[in-house]
Short mmCIF file of C-alpha atoms and ligand atoms in Angstrom, two decimals:
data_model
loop_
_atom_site.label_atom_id
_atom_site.label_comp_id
_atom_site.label_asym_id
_atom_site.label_seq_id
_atom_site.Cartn_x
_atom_site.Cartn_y
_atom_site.Cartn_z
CA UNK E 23 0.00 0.00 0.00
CA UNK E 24 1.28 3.36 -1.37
CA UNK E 25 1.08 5.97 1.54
CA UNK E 26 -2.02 7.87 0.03
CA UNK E 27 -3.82 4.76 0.42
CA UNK E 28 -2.81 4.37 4.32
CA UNK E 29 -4.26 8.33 4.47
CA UNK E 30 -6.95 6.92 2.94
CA UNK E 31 -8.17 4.47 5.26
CA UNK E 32 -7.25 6.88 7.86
CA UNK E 33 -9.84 8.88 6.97
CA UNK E 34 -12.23 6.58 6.11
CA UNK E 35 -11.74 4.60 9.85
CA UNK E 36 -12.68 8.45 11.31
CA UNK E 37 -16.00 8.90 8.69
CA UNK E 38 -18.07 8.85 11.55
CA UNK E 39 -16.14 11.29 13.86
CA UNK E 40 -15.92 13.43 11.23
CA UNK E 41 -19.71 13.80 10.09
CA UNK E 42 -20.53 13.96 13.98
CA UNK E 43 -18.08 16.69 14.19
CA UNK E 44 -17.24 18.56 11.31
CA UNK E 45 -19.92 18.50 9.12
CA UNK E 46 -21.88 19.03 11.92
CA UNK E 47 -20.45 22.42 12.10
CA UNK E 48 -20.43 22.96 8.66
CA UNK E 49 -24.55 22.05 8.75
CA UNK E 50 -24.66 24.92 11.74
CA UNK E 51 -22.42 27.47 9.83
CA UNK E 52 -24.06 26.91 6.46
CA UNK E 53 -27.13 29.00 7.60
CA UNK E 54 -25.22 32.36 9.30
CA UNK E 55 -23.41 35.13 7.58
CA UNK E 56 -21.17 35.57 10.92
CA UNK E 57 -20.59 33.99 14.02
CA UNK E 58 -22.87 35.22 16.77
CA UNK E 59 -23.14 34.05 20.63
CA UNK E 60 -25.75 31.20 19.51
CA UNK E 61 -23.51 29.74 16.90
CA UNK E 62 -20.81 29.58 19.14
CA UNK E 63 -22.81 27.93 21.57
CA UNK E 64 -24.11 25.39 19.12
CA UNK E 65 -20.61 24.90 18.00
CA UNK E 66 -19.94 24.33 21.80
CA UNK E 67 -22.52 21.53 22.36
CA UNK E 68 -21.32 20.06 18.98
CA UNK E 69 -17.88 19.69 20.11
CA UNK E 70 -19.10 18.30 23.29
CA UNK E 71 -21.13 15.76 21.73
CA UNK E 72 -18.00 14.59 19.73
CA UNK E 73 -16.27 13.63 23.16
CA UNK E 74 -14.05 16.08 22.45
CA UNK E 75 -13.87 16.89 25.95
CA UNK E 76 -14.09 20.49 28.19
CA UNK E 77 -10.77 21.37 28.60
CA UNK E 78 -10.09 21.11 24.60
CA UNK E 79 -13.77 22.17 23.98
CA UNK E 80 -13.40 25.55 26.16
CA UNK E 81 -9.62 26.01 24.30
CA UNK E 82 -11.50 25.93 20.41
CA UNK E 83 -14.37 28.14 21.79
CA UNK E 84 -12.34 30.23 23.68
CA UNK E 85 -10.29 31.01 20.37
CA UNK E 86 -13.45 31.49 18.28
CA UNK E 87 -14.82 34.61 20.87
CA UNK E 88 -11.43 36.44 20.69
CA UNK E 89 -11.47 36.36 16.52
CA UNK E 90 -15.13 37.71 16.92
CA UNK E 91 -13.78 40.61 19.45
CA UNK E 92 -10.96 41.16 17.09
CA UNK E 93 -11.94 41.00 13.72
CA UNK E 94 -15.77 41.10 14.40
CA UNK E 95 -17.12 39.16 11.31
CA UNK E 96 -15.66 35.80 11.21
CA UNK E 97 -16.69 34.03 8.34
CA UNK E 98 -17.75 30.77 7.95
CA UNK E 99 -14.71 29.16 6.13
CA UNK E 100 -12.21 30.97 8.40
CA UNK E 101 -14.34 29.12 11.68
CA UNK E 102 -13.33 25.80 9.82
CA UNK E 103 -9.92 27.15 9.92
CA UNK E 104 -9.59 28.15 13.29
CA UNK E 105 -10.88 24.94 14.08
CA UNK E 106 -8.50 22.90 12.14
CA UNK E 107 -5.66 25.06 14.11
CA UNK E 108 -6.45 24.07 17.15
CA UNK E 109 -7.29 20.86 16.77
CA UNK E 110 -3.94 20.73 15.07
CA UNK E 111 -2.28 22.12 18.10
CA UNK E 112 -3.97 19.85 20.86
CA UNK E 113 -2.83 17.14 19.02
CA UNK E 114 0.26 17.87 18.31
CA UNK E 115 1.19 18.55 22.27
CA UNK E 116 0.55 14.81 22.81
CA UNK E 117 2.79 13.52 19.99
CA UNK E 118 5.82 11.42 20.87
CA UNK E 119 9.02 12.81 19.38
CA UNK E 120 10.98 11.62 16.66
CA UNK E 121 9.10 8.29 14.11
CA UNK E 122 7.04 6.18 16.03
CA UNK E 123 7.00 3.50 14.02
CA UNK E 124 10.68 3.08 12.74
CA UNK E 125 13.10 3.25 15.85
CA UNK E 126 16.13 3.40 13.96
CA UNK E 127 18.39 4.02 17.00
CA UNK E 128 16.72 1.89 19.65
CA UNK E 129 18.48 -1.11 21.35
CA UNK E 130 18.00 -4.44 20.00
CA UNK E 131 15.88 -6.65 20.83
CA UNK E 132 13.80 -3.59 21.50
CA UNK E 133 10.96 -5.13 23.43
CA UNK E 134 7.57 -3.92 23.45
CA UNK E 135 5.00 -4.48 26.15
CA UNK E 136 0.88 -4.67 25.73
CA UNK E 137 -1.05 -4.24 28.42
CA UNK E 138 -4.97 -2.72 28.79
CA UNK E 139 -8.22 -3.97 30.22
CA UNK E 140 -10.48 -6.70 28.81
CA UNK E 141 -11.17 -6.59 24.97
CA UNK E 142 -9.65 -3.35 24.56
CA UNK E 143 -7.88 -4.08 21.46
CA UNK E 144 -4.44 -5.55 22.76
CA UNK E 145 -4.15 -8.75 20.36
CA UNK E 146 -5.39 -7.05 17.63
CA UNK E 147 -2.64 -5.05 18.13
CA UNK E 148 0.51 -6.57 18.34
CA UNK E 149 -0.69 -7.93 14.94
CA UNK E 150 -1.11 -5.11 13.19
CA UNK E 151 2.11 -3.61 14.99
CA UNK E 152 4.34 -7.01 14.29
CA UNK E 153 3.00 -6.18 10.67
CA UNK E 154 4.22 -2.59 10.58
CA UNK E 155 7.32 -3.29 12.03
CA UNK E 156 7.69 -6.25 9.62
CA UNK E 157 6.72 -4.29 6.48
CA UNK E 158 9.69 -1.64 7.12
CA UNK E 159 11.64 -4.44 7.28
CA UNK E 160 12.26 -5.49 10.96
CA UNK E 161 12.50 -9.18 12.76
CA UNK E 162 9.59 -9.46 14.90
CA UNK E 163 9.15 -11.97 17.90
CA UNK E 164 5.63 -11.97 19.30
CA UNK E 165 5.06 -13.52 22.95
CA UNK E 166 1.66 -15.08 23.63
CA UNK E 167 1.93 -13.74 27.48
CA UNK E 168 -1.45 -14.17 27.65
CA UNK E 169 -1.60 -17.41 29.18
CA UNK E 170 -5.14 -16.95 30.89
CA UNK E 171 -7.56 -17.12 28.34
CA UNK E 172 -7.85 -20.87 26.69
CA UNK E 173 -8.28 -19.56 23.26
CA UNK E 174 -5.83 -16.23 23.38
CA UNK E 175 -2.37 -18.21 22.40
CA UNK E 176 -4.08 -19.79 19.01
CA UNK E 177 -5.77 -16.26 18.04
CA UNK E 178 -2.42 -14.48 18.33
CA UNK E 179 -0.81 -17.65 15.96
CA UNK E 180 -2.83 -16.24 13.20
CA UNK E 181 -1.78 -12.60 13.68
CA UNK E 182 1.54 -13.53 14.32
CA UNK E 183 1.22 -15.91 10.67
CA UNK E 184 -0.62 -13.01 8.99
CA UNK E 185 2.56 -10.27 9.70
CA UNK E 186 4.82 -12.93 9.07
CA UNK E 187 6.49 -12.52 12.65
CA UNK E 188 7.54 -15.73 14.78
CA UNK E 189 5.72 -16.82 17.93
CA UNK E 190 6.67 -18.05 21.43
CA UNK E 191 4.10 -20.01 23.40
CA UNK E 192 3.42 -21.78 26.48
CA UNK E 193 0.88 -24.05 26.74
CA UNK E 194 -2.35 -22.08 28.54
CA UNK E 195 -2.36 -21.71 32.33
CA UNK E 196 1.18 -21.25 32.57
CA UNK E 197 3.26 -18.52 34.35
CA UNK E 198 3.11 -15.68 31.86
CA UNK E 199 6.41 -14.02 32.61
CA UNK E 200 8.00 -17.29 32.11
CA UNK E 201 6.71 -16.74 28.74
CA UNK E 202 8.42 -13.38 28.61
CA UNK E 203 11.69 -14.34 29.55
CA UNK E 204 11.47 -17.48 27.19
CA UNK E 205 10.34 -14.40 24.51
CA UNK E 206 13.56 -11.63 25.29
CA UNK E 207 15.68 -14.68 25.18
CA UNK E 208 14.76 -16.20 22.24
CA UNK E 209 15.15 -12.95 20.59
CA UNK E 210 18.71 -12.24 21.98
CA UNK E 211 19.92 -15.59 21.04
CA UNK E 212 18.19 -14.75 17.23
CA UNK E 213 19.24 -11.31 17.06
CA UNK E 214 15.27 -10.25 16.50
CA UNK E 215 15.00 -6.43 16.13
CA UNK E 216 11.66 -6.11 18.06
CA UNK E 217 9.62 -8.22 20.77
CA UNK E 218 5.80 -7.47 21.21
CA UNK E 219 4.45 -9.20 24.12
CA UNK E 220 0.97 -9.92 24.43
CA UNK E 221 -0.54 -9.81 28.02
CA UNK E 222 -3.84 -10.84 29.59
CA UNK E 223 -6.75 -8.16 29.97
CA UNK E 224 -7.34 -7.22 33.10
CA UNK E 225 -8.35 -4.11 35.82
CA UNK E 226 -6.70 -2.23 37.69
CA UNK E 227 -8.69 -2.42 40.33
CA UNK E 228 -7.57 -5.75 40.41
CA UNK E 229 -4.54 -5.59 42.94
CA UNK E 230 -3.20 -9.12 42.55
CA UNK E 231 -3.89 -8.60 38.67
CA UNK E 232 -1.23 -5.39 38.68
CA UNK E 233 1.12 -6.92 40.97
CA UNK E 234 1.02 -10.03 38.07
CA UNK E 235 1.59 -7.29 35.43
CA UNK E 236 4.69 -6.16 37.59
CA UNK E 237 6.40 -9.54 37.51
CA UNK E 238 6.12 -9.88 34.21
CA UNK E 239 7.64 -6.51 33.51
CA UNK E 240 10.56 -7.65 35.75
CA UNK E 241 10.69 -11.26 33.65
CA UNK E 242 11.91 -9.03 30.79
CA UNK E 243 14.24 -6.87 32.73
CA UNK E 244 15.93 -9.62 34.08
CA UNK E 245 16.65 -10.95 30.74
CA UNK E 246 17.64 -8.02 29.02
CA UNK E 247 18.26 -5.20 31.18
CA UNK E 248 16.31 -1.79 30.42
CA UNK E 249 13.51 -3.88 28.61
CA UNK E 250 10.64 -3.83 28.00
CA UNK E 251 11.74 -0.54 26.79
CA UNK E 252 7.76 0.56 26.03
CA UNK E 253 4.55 -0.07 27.14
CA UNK E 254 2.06 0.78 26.02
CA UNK E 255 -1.26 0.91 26.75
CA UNK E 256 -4.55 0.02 24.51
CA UNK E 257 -7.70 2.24 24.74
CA UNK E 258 -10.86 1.25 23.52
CA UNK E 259 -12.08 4.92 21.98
CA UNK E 260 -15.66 3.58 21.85
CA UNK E 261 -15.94 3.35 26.38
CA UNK E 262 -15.92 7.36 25.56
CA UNK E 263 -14.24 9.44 27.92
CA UNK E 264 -15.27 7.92 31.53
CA UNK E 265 -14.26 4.48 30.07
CA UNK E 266 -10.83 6.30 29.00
CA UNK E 267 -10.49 8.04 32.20
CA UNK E 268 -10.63 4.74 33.83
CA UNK E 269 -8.63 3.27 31.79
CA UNK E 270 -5.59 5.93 32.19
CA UNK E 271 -6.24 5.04 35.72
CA UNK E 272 -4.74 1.52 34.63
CA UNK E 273 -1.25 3.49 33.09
CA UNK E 274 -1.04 4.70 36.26
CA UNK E 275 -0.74 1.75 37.65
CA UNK E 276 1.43 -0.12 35.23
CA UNK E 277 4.17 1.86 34.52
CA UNK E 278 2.78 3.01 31.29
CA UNK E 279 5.16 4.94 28.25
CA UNK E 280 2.30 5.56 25.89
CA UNK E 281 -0.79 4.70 24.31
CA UNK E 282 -3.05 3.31 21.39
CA UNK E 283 -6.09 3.98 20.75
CA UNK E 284 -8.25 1.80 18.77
CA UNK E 285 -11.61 0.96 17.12
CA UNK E 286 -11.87 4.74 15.87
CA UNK E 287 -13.85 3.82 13.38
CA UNK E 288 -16.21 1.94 15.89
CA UNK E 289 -17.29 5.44 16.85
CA UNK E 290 -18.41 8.76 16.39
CA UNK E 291 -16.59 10.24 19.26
CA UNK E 292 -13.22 10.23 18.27
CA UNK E 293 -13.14 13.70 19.80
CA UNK E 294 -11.52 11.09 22.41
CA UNK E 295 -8.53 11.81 20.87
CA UNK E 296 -8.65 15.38 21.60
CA UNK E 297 -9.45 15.00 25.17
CA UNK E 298 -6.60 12.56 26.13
CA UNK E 299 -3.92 14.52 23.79
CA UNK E 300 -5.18 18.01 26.32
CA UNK E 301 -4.46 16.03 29.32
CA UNK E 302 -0.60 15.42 27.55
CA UNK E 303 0.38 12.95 30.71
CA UNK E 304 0.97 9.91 28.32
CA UNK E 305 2.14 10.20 24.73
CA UNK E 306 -0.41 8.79 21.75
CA UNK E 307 1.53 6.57 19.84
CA UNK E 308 -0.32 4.54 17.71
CA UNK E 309 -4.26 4.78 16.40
CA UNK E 310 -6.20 1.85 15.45
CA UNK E 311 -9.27 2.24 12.84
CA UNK E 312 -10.45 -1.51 11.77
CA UNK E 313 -9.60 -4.87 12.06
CA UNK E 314 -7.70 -5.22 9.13
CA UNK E 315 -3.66 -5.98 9.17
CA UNK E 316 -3.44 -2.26 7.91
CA UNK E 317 -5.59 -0.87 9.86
CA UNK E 318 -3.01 0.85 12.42
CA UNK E 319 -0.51 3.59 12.26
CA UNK E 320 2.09 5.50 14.62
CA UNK E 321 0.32 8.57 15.25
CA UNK E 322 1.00 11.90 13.69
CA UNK E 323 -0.91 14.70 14.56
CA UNK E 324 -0.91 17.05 11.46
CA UNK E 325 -1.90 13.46 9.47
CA UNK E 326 -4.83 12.77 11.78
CA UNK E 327 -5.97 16.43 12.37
CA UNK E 328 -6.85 16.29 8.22
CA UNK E 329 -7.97 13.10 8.43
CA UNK E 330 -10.61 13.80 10.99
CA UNK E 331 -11.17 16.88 9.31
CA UNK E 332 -12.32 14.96 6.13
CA UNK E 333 -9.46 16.99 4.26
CA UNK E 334 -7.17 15.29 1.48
CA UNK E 335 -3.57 14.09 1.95
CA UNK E 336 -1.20 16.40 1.68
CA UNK E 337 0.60 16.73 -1.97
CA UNK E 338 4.13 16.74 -1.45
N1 GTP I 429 -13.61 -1.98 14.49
C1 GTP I 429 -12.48 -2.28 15.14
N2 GTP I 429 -12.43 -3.40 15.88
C2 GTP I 429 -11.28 -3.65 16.54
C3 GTP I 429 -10.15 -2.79 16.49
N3 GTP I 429 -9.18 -3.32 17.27
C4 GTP I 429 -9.68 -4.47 17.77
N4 GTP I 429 -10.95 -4.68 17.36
C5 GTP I 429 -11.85 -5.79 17.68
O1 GTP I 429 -12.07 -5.80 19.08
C6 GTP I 429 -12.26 -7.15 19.55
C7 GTP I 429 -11.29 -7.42 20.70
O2 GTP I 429 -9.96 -7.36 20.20
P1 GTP I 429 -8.75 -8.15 20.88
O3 GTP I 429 -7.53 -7.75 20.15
O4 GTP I 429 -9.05 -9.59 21.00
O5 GTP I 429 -8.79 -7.47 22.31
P2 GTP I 429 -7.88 -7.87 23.58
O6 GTP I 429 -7.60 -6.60 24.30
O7 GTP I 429 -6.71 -8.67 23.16
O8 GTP I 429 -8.89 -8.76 24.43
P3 GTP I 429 -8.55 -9.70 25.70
O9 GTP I 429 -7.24 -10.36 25.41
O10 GTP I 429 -9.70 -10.64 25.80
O11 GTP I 429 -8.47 -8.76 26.88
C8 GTP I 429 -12.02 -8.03 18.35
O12 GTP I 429 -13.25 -8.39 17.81
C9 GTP I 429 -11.26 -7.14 17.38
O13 GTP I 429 -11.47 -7.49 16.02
C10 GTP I 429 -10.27 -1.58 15.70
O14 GTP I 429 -9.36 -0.74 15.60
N5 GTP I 429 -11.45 -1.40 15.05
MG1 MG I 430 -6.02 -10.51 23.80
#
């Protein structure tokens, strides 16, 4: 796939965000000449609506009063505008530095850790991510550390078979940070570029549950000292923000580096996105839209600002 197909599907994965959001504004614009107080408030609600959240919700309309006090008439097109800039700008204060998906100067194995709460996502994935890092030509080892779920070890096989990356397994019911350290070994002995290791889903209200997820983190760093050198958590965007909030509650816990947010196109309130990049405590790394192999990509806020804005890909 060419890279204006990825932007593509991008965009396609956020239809729903976008019609709830944008066009939505568009609809409420398409009727005024300027912006008065019950535009903005419509604009407000609209926002709202979108998940968008109040901190980011109060920045956009906050922007759109001063143009009116400055300039007076604000225009219809230039609202889009100022939208698109700050949406732009929230975003951007929540991207990770440097190319997410690439790591050209990370140690090797560079070992990834999945963690989240039940059926956020996590399988899912490490698939699509063993796939990415596969496609740009890395070694991927994928450990099934979720030993807790009968079926969880045989539906990571056929991710792990679709992105062409290897597989180490237990059989189910073992100790799951056994399975990391088989994992990180394996892939020192084999010289693998990256480990992705799968983990059970669980709550973090669940003490003994976190305390599990802290072994296994120190299974790896045993190992291969400094590893698992991310981990990062999966957020389901379609819980909305409470489910989100909750779930941040869970990197808390679990020594989080950074997140990924999936079944975007499950939902038209990916204003999600907006609301966790204002709070800027844990970096967006990667956003899932489907559950195709393709379906994922290291997050990039300029890319997904135009996306959810319906816009086209850049031309370079
Ligand atoms: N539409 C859509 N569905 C997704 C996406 N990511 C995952 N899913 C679906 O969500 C469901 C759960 O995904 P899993 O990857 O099994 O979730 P999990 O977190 O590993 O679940 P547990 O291991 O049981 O905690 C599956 O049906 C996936 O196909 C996405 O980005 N979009
Ligand atoms: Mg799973």
């Amino acid at each position: 796939m060419g890279l204006g197909d990825f932007f593509s599907r991008l965009r396609e994965g956020l239809a729903r965000t976008n019609e709830s959001l944008v066009v939505r504004v568009q609809e409420i614009l398409a009727t005024r000449t300027t912006l008065d107080e019950a535009t903005v408030t419509r604009i407000e609600e609209t926002l709202l609506t979108a998940d968008v959240g109040v901190t980011t919700t109060a920045a956009i309309i906050d922007r759109l009063r001063r143009e009116v006090k400055e300039h007076g008439v604000v225009r219809p097109e230039d609202t889009v505008r100022l939208l698109r800039e700050e949406i732009e700008r929230v975003l951007s204060g929540s991207a990770s530095p440097g190319e997410p998906g690439i790591l050209p100067d990370q140690p090797r194995p560079y070992v990834i850790m999945v963690v989240g709460v039940n059926g956020a996502g996590k399988t899912t994935t490490v698939g699509k991510l063993a796939h990415v890092f596969h496609r740009s030509g890395l070694s991927v080892l994928v450990g099934a550390a979720d030993t807790f779920r009968a079926a969880a070890n045989e539906q990571l096989d056929v991710w792990a078979n679709r992105a062409g990356a290897d597989i180490i397994r237990q059989s189910s019911g073992a100790d799951p940070a056994s399975v990391v350290f088989d994992t990180v070994s394996a892939a020192a002995a084999r010289g693998t570029d990256v480990v992705l290791l799968d983990t059970a889903g669980r709550l973090h209200t669940k003490a003994h549950l976190m305390e599990e997820l802290r072994k296994i983190r120190r299974a790896a760093g045993k190992r291969l000292e400094g590893s698992p050198h991310e981990v990062l958590l999966v957020l389901d965007a379609t819980t909305g923000q409470n489910g989100l909030q909750q779930a941040m509650k869970f990197g808390e816990a679990a020594d989080v580096t950074g997140l990924v947010l999936t079944k975007l196109d499950g939902t038209a309130k990916g204003g999600v996105v907006l609301a966790i990049a204002a709070e800027r405590k844990l970096p967006v790394r990667f956003v899932g839209f489907g559950e195709g192999i393709d379906d994922l990509q290291p997050f990039e806020p300029h890319t997904f600002a135009r996306a959810l804005l319906g816009m086209p890909a850049e031309e370079h």
